[in-house]
mmCIF file with all atom_site columns, C-alpha atoms in Angstrom:
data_model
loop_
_atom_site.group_PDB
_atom_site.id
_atom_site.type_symbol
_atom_site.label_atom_id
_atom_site.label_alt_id
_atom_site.label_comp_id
_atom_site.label_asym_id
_atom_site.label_entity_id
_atom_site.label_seq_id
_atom_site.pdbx_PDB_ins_code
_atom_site.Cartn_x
_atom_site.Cartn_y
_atom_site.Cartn_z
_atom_site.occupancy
_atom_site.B_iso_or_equiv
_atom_site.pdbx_formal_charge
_atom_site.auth_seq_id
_atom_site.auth_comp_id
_atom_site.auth_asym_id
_atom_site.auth_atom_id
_atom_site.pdbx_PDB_model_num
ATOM 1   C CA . UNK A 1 1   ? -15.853 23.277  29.461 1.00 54.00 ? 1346 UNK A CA 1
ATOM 2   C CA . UNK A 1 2   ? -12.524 24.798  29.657 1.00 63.00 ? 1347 UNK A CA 1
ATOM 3   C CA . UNK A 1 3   ? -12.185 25.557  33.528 1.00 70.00 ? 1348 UNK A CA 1
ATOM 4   C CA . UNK A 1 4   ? -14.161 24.715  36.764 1.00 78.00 ? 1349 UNK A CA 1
ATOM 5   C CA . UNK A 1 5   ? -17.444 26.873  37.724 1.00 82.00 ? 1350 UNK A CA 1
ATOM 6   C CA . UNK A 1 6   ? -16.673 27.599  41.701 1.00 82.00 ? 1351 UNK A CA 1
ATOM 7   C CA . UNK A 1 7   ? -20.491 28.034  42.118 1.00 85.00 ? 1352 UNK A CA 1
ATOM 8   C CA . UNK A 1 8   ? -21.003 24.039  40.564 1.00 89.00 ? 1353 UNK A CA 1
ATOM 9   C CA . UNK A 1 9   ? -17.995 22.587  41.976 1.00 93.00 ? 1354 UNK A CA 1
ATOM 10  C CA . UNK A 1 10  ? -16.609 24.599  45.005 1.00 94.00 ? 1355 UNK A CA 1
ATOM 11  C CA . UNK A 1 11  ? -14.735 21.049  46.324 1.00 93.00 ? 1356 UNK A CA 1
ATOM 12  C CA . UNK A 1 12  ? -12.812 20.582  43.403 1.00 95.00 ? 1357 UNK A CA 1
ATOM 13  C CA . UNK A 1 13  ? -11.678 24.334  42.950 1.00 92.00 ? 1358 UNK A CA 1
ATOM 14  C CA . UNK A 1 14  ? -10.417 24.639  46.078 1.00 92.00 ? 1359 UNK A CA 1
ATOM 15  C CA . UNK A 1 15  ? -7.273  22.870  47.566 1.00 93.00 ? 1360 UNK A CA 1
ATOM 16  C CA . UNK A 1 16  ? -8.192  19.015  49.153 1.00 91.00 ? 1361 UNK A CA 1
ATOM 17  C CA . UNK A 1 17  ? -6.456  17.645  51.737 1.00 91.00 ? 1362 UNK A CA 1
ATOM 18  C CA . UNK A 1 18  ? -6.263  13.601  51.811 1.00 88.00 ? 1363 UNK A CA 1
ATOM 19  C CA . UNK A 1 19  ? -3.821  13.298  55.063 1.00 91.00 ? 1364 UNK A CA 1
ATOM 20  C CA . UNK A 1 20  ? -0.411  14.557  54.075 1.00 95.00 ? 1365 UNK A CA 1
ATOM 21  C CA . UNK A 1 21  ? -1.139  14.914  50.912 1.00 96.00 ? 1366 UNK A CA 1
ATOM 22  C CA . UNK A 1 22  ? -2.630  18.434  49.178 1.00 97.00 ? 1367 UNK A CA 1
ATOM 23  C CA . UNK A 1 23  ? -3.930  17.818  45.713 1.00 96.00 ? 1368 UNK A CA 1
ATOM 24  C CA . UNK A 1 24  ? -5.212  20.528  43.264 1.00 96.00 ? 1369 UNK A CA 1
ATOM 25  C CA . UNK A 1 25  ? -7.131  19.629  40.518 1.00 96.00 ? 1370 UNK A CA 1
ATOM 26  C CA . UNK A 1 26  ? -7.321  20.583  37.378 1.00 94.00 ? 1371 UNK A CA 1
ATOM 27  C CA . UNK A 1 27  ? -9.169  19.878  33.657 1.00 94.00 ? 1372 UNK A CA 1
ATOM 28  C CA . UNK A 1 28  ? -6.356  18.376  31.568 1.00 91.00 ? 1373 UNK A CA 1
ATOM 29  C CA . UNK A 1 29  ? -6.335  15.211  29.419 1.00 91.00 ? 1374 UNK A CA 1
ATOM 30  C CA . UNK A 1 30  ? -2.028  15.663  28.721 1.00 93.00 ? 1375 UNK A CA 1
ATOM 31  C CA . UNK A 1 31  ? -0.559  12.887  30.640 1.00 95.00 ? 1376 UNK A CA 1
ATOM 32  C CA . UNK A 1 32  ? 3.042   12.855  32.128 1.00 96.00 ? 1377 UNK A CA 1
ATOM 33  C CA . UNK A 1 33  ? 3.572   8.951   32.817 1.00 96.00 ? 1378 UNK A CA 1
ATOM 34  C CA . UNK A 1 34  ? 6.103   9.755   34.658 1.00 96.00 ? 1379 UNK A CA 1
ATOM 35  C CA . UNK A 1 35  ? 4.121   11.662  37.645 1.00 97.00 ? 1380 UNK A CA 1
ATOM 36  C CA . UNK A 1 36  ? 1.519   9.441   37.025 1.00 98.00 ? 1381 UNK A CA 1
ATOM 37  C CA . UNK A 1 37  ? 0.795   7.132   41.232 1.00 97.00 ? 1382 UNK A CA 1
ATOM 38  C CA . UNK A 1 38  ? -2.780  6.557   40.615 1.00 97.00 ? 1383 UNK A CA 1
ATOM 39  C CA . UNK A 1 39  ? -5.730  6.385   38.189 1.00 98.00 ? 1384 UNK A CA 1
ATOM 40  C CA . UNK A 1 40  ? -9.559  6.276   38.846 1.00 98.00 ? 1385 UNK A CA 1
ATOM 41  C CA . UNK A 1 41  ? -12.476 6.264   36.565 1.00 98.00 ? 1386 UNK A CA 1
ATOM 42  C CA . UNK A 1 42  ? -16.294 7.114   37.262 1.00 98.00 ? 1387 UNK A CA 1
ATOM 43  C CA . UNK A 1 43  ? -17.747 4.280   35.616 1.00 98.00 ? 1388 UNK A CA 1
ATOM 44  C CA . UNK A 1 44  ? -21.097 4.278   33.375 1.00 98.00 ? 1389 UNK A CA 1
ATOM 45  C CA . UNK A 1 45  ? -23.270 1.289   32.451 1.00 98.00 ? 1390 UNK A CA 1
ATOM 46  C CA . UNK A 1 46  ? -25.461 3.221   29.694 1.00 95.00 ? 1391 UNK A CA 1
ATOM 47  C CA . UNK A 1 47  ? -26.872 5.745   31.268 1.00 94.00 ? 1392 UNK A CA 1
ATOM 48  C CA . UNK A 1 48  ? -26.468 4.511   34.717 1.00 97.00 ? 1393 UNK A CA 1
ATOM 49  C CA . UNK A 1 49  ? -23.164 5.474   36.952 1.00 98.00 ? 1394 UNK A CA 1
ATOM 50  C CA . UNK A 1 50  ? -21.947 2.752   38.884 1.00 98.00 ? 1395 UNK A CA 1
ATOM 51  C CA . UNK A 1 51  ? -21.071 2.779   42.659 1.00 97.00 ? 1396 UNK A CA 1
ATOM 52  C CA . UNK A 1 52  ? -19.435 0.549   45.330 1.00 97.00 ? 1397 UNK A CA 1
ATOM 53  C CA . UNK A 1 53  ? -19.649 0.033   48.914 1.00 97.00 ? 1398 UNK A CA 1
ATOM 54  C CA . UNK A 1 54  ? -16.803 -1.410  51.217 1.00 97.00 ? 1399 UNK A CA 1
ATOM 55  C CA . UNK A 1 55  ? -17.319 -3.602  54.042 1.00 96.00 ? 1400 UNK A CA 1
ATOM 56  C CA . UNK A 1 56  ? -16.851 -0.500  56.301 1.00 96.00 ? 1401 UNK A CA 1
ATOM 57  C CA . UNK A 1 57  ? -19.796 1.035   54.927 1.00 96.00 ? 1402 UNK A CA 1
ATOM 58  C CA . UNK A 1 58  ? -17.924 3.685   52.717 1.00 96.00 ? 1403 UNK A CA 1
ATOM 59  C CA . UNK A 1 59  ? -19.019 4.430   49.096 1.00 97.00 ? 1404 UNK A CA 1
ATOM 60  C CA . UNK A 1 60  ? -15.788 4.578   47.238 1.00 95.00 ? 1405 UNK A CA 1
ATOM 61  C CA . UNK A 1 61  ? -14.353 5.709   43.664 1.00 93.00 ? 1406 UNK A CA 1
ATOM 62  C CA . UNK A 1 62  ? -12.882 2.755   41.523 1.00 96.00 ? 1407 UNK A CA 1
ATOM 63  C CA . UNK A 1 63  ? -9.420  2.646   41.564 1.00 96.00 ? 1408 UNK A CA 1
ATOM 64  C CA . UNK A 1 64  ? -6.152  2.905   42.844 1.00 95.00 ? 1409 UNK A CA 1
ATOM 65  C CA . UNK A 1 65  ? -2.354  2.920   42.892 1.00 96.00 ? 1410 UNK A CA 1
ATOM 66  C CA . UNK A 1 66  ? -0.176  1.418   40.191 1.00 97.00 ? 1411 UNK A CA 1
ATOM 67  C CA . UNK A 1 67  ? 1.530   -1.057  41.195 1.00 96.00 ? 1412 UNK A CA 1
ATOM 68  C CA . UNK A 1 68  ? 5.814   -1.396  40.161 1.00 96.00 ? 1413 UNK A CA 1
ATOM 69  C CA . UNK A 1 69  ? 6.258   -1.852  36.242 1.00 96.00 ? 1414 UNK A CA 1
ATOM 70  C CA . UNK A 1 70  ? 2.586   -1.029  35.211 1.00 97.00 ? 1415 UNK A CA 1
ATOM 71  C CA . UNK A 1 71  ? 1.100   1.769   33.059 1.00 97.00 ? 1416 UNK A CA 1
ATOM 72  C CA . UNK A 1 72  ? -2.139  3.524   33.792 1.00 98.00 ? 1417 UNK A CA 1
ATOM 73  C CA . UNK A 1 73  ? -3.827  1.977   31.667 1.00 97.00 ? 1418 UNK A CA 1
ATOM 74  C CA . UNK A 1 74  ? -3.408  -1.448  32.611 1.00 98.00 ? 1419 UNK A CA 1
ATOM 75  C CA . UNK A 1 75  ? -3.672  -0.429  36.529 1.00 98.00 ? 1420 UNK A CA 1
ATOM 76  C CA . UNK A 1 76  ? -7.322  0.590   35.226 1.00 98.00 ? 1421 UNK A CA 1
ATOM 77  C CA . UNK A 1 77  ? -8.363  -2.597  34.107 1.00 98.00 ? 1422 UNK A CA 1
ATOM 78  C CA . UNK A 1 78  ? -7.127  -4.593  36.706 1.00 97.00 ? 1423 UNK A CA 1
ATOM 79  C CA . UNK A 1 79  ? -8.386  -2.033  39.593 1.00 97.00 ? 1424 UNK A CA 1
ATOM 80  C CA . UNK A 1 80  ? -11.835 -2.005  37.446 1.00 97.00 ? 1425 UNK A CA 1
ATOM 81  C CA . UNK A 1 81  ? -11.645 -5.795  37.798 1.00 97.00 ? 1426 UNK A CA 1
ATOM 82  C CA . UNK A 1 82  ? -10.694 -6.222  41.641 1.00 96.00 ? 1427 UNK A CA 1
ATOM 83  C CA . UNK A 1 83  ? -12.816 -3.957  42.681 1.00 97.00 ? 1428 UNK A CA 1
ATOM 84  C CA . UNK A 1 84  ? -16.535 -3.968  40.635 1.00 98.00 ? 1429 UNK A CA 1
ATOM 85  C CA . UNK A 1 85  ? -16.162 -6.825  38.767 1.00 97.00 ? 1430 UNK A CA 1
ATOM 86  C CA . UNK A 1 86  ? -16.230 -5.310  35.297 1.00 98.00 ? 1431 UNK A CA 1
ATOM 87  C CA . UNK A 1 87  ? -14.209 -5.001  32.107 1.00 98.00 ? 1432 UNK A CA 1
ATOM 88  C CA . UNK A 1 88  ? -13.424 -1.445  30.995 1.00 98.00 ? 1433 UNK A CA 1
ATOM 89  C CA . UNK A 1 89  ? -15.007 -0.569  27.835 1.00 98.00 ? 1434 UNK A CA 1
ATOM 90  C CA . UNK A 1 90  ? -13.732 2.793   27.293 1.00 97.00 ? 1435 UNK A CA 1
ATOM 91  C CA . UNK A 1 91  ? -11.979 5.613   29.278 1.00 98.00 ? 1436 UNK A CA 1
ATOM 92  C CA . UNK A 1 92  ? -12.129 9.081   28.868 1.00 97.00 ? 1437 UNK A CA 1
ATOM 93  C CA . UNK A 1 93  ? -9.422  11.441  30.913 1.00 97.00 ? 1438 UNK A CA 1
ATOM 94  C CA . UNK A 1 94  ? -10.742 14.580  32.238 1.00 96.00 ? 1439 UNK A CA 1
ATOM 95  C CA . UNK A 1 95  ? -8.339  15.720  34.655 1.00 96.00 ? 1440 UNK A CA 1
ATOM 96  C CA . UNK A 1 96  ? -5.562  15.464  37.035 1.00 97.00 ? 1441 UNK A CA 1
ATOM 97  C CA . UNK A 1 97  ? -5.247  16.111  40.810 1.00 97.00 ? 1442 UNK A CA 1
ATOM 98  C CA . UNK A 1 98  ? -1.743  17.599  40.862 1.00 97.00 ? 1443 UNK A CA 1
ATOM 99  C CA . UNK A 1 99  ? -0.721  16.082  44.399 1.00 97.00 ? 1444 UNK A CA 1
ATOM 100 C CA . UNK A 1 100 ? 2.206   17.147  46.904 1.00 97.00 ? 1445 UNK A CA 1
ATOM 101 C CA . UNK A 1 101 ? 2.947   14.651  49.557 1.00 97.00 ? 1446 UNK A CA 1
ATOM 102 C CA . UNK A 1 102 ? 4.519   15.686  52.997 1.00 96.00 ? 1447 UNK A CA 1
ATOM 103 C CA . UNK A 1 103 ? 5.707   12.348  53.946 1.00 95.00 ? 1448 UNK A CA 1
ATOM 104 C CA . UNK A 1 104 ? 9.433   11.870  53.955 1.00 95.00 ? 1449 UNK A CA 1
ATOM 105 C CA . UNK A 1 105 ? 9.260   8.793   51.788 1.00 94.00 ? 1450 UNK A CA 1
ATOM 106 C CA . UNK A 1 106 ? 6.918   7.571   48.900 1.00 93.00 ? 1451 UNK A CA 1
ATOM 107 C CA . UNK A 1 107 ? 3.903   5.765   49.525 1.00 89.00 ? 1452 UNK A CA 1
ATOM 108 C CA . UNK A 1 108 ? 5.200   2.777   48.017 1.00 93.00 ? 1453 UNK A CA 1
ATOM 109 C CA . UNK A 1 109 ? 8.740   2.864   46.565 1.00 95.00 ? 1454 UNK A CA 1
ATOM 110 C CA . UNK A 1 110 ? 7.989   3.084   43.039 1.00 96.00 ? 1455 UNK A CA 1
ATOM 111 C CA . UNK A 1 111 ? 5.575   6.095   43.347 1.00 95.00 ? 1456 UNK A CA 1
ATOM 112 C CA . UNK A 1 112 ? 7.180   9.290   41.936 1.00 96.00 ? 1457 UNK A CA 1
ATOM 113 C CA . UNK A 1 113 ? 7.302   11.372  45.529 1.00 97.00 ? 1458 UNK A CA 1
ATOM 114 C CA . UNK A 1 114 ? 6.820   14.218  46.919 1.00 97.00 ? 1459 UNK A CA 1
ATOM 115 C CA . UNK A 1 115 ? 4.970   15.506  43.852 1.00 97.00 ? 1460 UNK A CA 1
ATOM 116 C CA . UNK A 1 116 ? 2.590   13.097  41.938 1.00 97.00 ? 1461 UNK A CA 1
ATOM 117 C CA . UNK A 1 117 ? -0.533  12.715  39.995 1.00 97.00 ? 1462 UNK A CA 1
ATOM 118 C CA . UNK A 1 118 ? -4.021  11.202  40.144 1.00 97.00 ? 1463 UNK A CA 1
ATOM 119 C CA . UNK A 1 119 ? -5.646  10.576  37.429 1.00 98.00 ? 1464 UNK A CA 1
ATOM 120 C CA . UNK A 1 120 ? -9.567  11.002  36.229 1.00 98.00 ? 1465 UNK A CA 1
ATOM 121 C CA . UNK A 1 121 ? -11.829 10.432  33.957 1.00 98.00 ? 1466 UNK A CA 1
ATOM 122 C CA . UNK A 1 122 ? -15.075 8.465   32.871 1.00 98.00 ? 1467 UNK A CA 1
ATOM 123 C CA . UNK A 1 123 ? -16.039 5.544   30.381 1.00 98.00 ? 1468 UNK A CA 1
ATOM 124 C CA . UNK A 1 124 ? -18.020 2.660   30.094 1.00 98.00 ? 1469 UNK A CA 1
ATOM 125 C CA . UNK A 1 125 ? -17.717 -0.867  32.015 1.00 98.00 ? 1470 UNK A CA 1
ATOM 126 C CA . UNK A 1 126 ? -19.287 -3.748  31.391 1.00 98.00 ? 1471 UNK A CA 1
ATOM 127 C CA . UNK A 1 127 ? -20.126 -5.405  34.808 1.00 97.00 ? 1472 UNK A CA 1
ATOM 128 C CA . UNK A 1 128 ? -18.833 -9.160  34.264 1.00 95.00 ? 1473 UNK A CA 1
ATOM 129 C CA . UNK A 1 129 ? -19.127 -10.999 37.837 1.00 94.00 ? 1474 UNK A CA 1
ATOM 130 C CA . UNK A 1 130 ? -18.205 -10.261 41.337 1.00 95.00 ? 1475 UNK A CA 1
ATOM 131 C CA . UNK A 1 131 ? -15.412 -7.760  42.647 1.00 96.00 ? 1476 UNK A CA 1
ATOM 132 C CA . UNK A 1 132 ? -11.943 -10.038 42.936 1.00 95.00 ? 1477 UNK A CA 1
ATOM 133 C CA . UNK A 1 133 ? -11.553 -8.497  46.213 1.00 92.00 ? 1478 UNK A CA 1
ATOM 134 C CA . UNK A 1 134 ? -8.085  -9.642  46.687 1.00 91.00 ? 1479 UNK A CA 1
ATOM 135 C CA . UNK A 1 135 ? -6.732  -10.299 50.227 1.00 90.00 ? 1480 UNK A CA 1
ATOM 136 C CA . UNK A 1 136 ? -4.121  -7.426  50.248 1.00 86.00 ? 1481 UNK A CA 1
ATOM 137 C CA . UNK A 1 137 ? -6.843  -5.011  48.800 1.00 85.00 ? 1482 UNK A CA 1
ATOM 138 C CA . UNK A 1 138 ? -10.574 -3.297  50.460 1.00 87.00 ? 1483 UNK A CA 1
ATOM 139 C CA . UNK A 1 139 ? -13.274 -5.597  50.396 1.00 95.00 ? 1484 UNK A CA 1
ATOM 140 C CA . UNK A 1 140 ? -16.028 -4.636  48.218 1.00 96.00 ? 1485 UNK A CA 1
ATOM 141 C CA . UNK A 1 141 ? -19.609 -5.700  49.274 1.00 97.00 ? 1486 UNK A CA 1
ATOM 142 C CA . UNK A 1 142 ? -22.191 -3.798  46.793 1.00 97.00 ? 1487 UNK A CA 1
ATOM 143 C CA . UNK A 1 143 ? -22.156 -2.861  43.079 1.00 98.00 ? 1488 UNK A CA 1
ATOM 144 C CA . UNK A 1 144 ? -24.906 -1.118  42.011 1.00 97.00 ? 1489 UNK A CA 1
ATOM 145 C CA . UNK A 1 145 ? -25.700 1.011   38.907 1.00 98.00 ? 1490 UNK A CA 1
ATOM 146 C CA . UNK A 1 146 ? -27.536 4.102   39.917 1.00 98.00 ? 1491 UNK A CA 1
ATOM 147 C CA . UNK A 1 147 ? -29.073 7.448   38.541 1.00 98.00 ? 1492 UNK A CA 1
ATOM 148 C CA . UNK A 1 148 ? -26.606 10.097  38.681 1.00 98.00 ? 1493 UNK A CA 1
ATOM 149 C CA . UNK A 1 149 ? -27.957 12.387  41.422 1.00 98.00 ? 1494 UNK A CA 1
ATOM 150 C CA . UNK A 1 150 ? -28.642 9.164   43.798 1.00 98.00 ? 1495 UNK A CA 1
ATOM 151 C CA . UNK A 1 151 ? -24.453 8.650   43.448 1.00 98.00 ? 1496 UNK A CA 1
ATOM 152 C CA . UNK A 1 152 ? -24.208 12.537  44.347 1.00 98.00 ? 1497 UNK A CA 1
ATOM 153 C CA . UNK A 1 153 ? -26.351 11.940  47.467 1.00 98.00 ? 1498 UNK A CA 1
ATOM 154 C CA . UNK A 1 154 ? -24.400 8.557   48.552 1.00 98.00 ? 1499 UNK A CA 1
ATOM 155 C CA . UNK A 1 155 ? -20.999 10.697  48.619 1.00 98.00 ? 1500 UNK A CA 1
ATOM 156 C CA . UNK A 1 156 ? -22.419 13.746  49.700 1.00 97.00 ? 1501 UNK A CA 1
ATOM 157 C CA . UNK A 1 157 ? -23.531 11.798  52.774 1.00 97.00 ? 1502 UNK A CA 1
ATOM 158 C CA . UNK A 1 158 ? -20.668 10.637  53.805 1.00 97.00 ? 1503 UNK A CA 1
ATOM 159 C CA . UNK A 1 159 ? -19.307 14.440  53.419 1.00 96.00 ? 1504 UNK A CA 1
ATOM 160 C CA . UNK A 1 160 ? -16.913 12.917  50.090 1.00 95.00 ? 1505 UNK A CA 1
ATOM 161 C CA . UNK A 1 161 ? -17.968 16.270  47.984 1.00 95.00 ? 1506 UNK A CA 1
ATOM 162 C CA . UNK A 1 162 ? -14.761 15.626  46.240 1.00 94.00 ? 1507 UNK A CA 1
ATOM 163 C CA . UNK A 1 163 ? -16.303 12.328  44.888 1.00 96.00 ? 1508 UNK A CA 1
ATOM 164 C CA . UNK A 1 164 ? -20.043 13.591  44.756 1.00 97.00 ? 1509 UNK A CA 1
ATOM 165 C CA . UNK A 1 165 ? -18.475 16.570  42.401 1.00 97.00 ? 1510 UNK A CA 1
ATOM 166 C CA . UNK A 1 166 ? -16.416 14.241  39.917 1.00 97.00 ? 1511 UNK A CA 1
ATOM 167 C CA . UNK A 1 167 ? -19.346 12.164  39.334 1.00 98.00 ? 1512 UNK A CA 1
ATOM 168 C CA . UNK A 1 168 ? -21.214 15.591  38.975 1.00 96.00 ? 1513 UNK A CA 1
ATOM 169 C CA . UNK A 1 169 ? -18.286 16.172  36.260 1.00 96.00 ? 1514 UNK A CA 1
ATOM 170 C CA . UNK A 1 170 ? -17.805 13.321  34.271 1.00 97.00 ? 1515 UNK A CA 1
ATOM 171 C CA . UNK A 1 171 ? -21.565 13.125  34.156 1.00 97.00 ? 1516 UNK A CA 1
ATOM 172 C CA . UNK A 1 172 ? -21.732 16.715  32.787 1.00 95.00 ? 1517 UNK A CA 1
ATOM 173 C CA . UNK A 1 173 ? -18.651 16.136  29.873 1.00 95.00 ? 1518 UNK A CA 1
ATOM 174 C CA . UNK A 1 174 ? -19.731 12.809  29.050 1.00 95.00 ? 1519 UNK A CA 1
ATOM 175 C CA . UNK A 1 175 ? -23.186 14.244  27.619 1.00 93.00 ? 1520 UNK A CA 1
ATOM 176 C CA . UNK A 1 176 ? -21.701 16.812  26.319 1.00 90.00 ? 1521 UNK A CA 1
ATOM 177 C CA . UNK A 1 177 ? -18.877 15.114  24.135 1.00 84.00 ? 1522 UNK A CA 1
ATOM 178 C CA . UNK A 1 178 ? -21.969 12.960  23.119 1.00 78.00 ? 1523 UNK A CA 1
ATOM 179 C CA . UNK A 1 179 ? -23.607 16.031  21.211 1.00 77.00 ? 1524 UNK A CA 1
#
């Protein structure tokens, strides 16, 4: 799959707006570090993708923002850690949401600003014990491992079509770079 089907994933070939920021994303495993503010992975137990819920009722994609000093890769462990309680396995980068923020300053000082990347991609966790939930971080009250089209319908009913369509994504590559 070299580029996006607009039929199978209209959210994610059109412009997203998160707040200030507007994001455009794009298949590419060829990481600059250096643009590099967050990474998030859609996480597979077997065949199973794995979801979590916040205490605000929100289904949410696993990770987050790196924090000062730290590489992607690390930030993906730990973030995989805090927030479902498993050990990363394996990860897989698909693509990159090429991000432009319109905030005067960085969201955190050591984020590259006003243009940044998000990273994605998919790989296996191994679900080890509760989410950390640290105090400074969301509170995570459900981990579940689910069929792929009931993770679709959780995001896609909270109107996250973004989300719903990267699972759809990573679900699609992963069984094919399994062939």
């Amino acid at each position: 799959m070299k580029s996006l089907s607009r039929e199978q994933f209209p959210a994610l070939s059109t412009s997203i707006h998160w707040g200030i920021i507007e994001a455009e994303f794009r298949l590419n495993d060829i990481v600059n570090e250096a643009l590099v503010s967050n990474v998030s992975i859609i996480p597979f137990v077997r065949n199973q993708c794995v979801v979590f819920q916040l205490d605000n009722g929100k289904w949410e994609l696993p990770g987050g923002t790196l924090e000062p000093g730290e590489r992607y890769p690390d930030a993906l462990k730990r973030e995989v850690m805090e927030e479902l309680g498993a050990e990363l396995q394996s990860y897989q980068i698909f693509g990159q949401f090429y991000c432009t923020s319109g905030a005067l300053e960085p969201y955190r000082p050591h984020i590259p600003h006003p243009h940044f990347v998000r990273l994605i991609g998919y790989g296996e966790v191994e679900l080890a014990g509760k989410p950390l939930n640290p105090v400074d971080g969301e509170q995570v009250v459900a981990v579940e491992t689910v069929e792929i089209d009931e993770a679709v319908r959780r995001f896609q009913e909270q109107n996250r079509n973004d989300i719903a369509e990267m699972y759809k994504l990573a679900y699609v590559l992963r069984e094919e770079g399994r062939r």
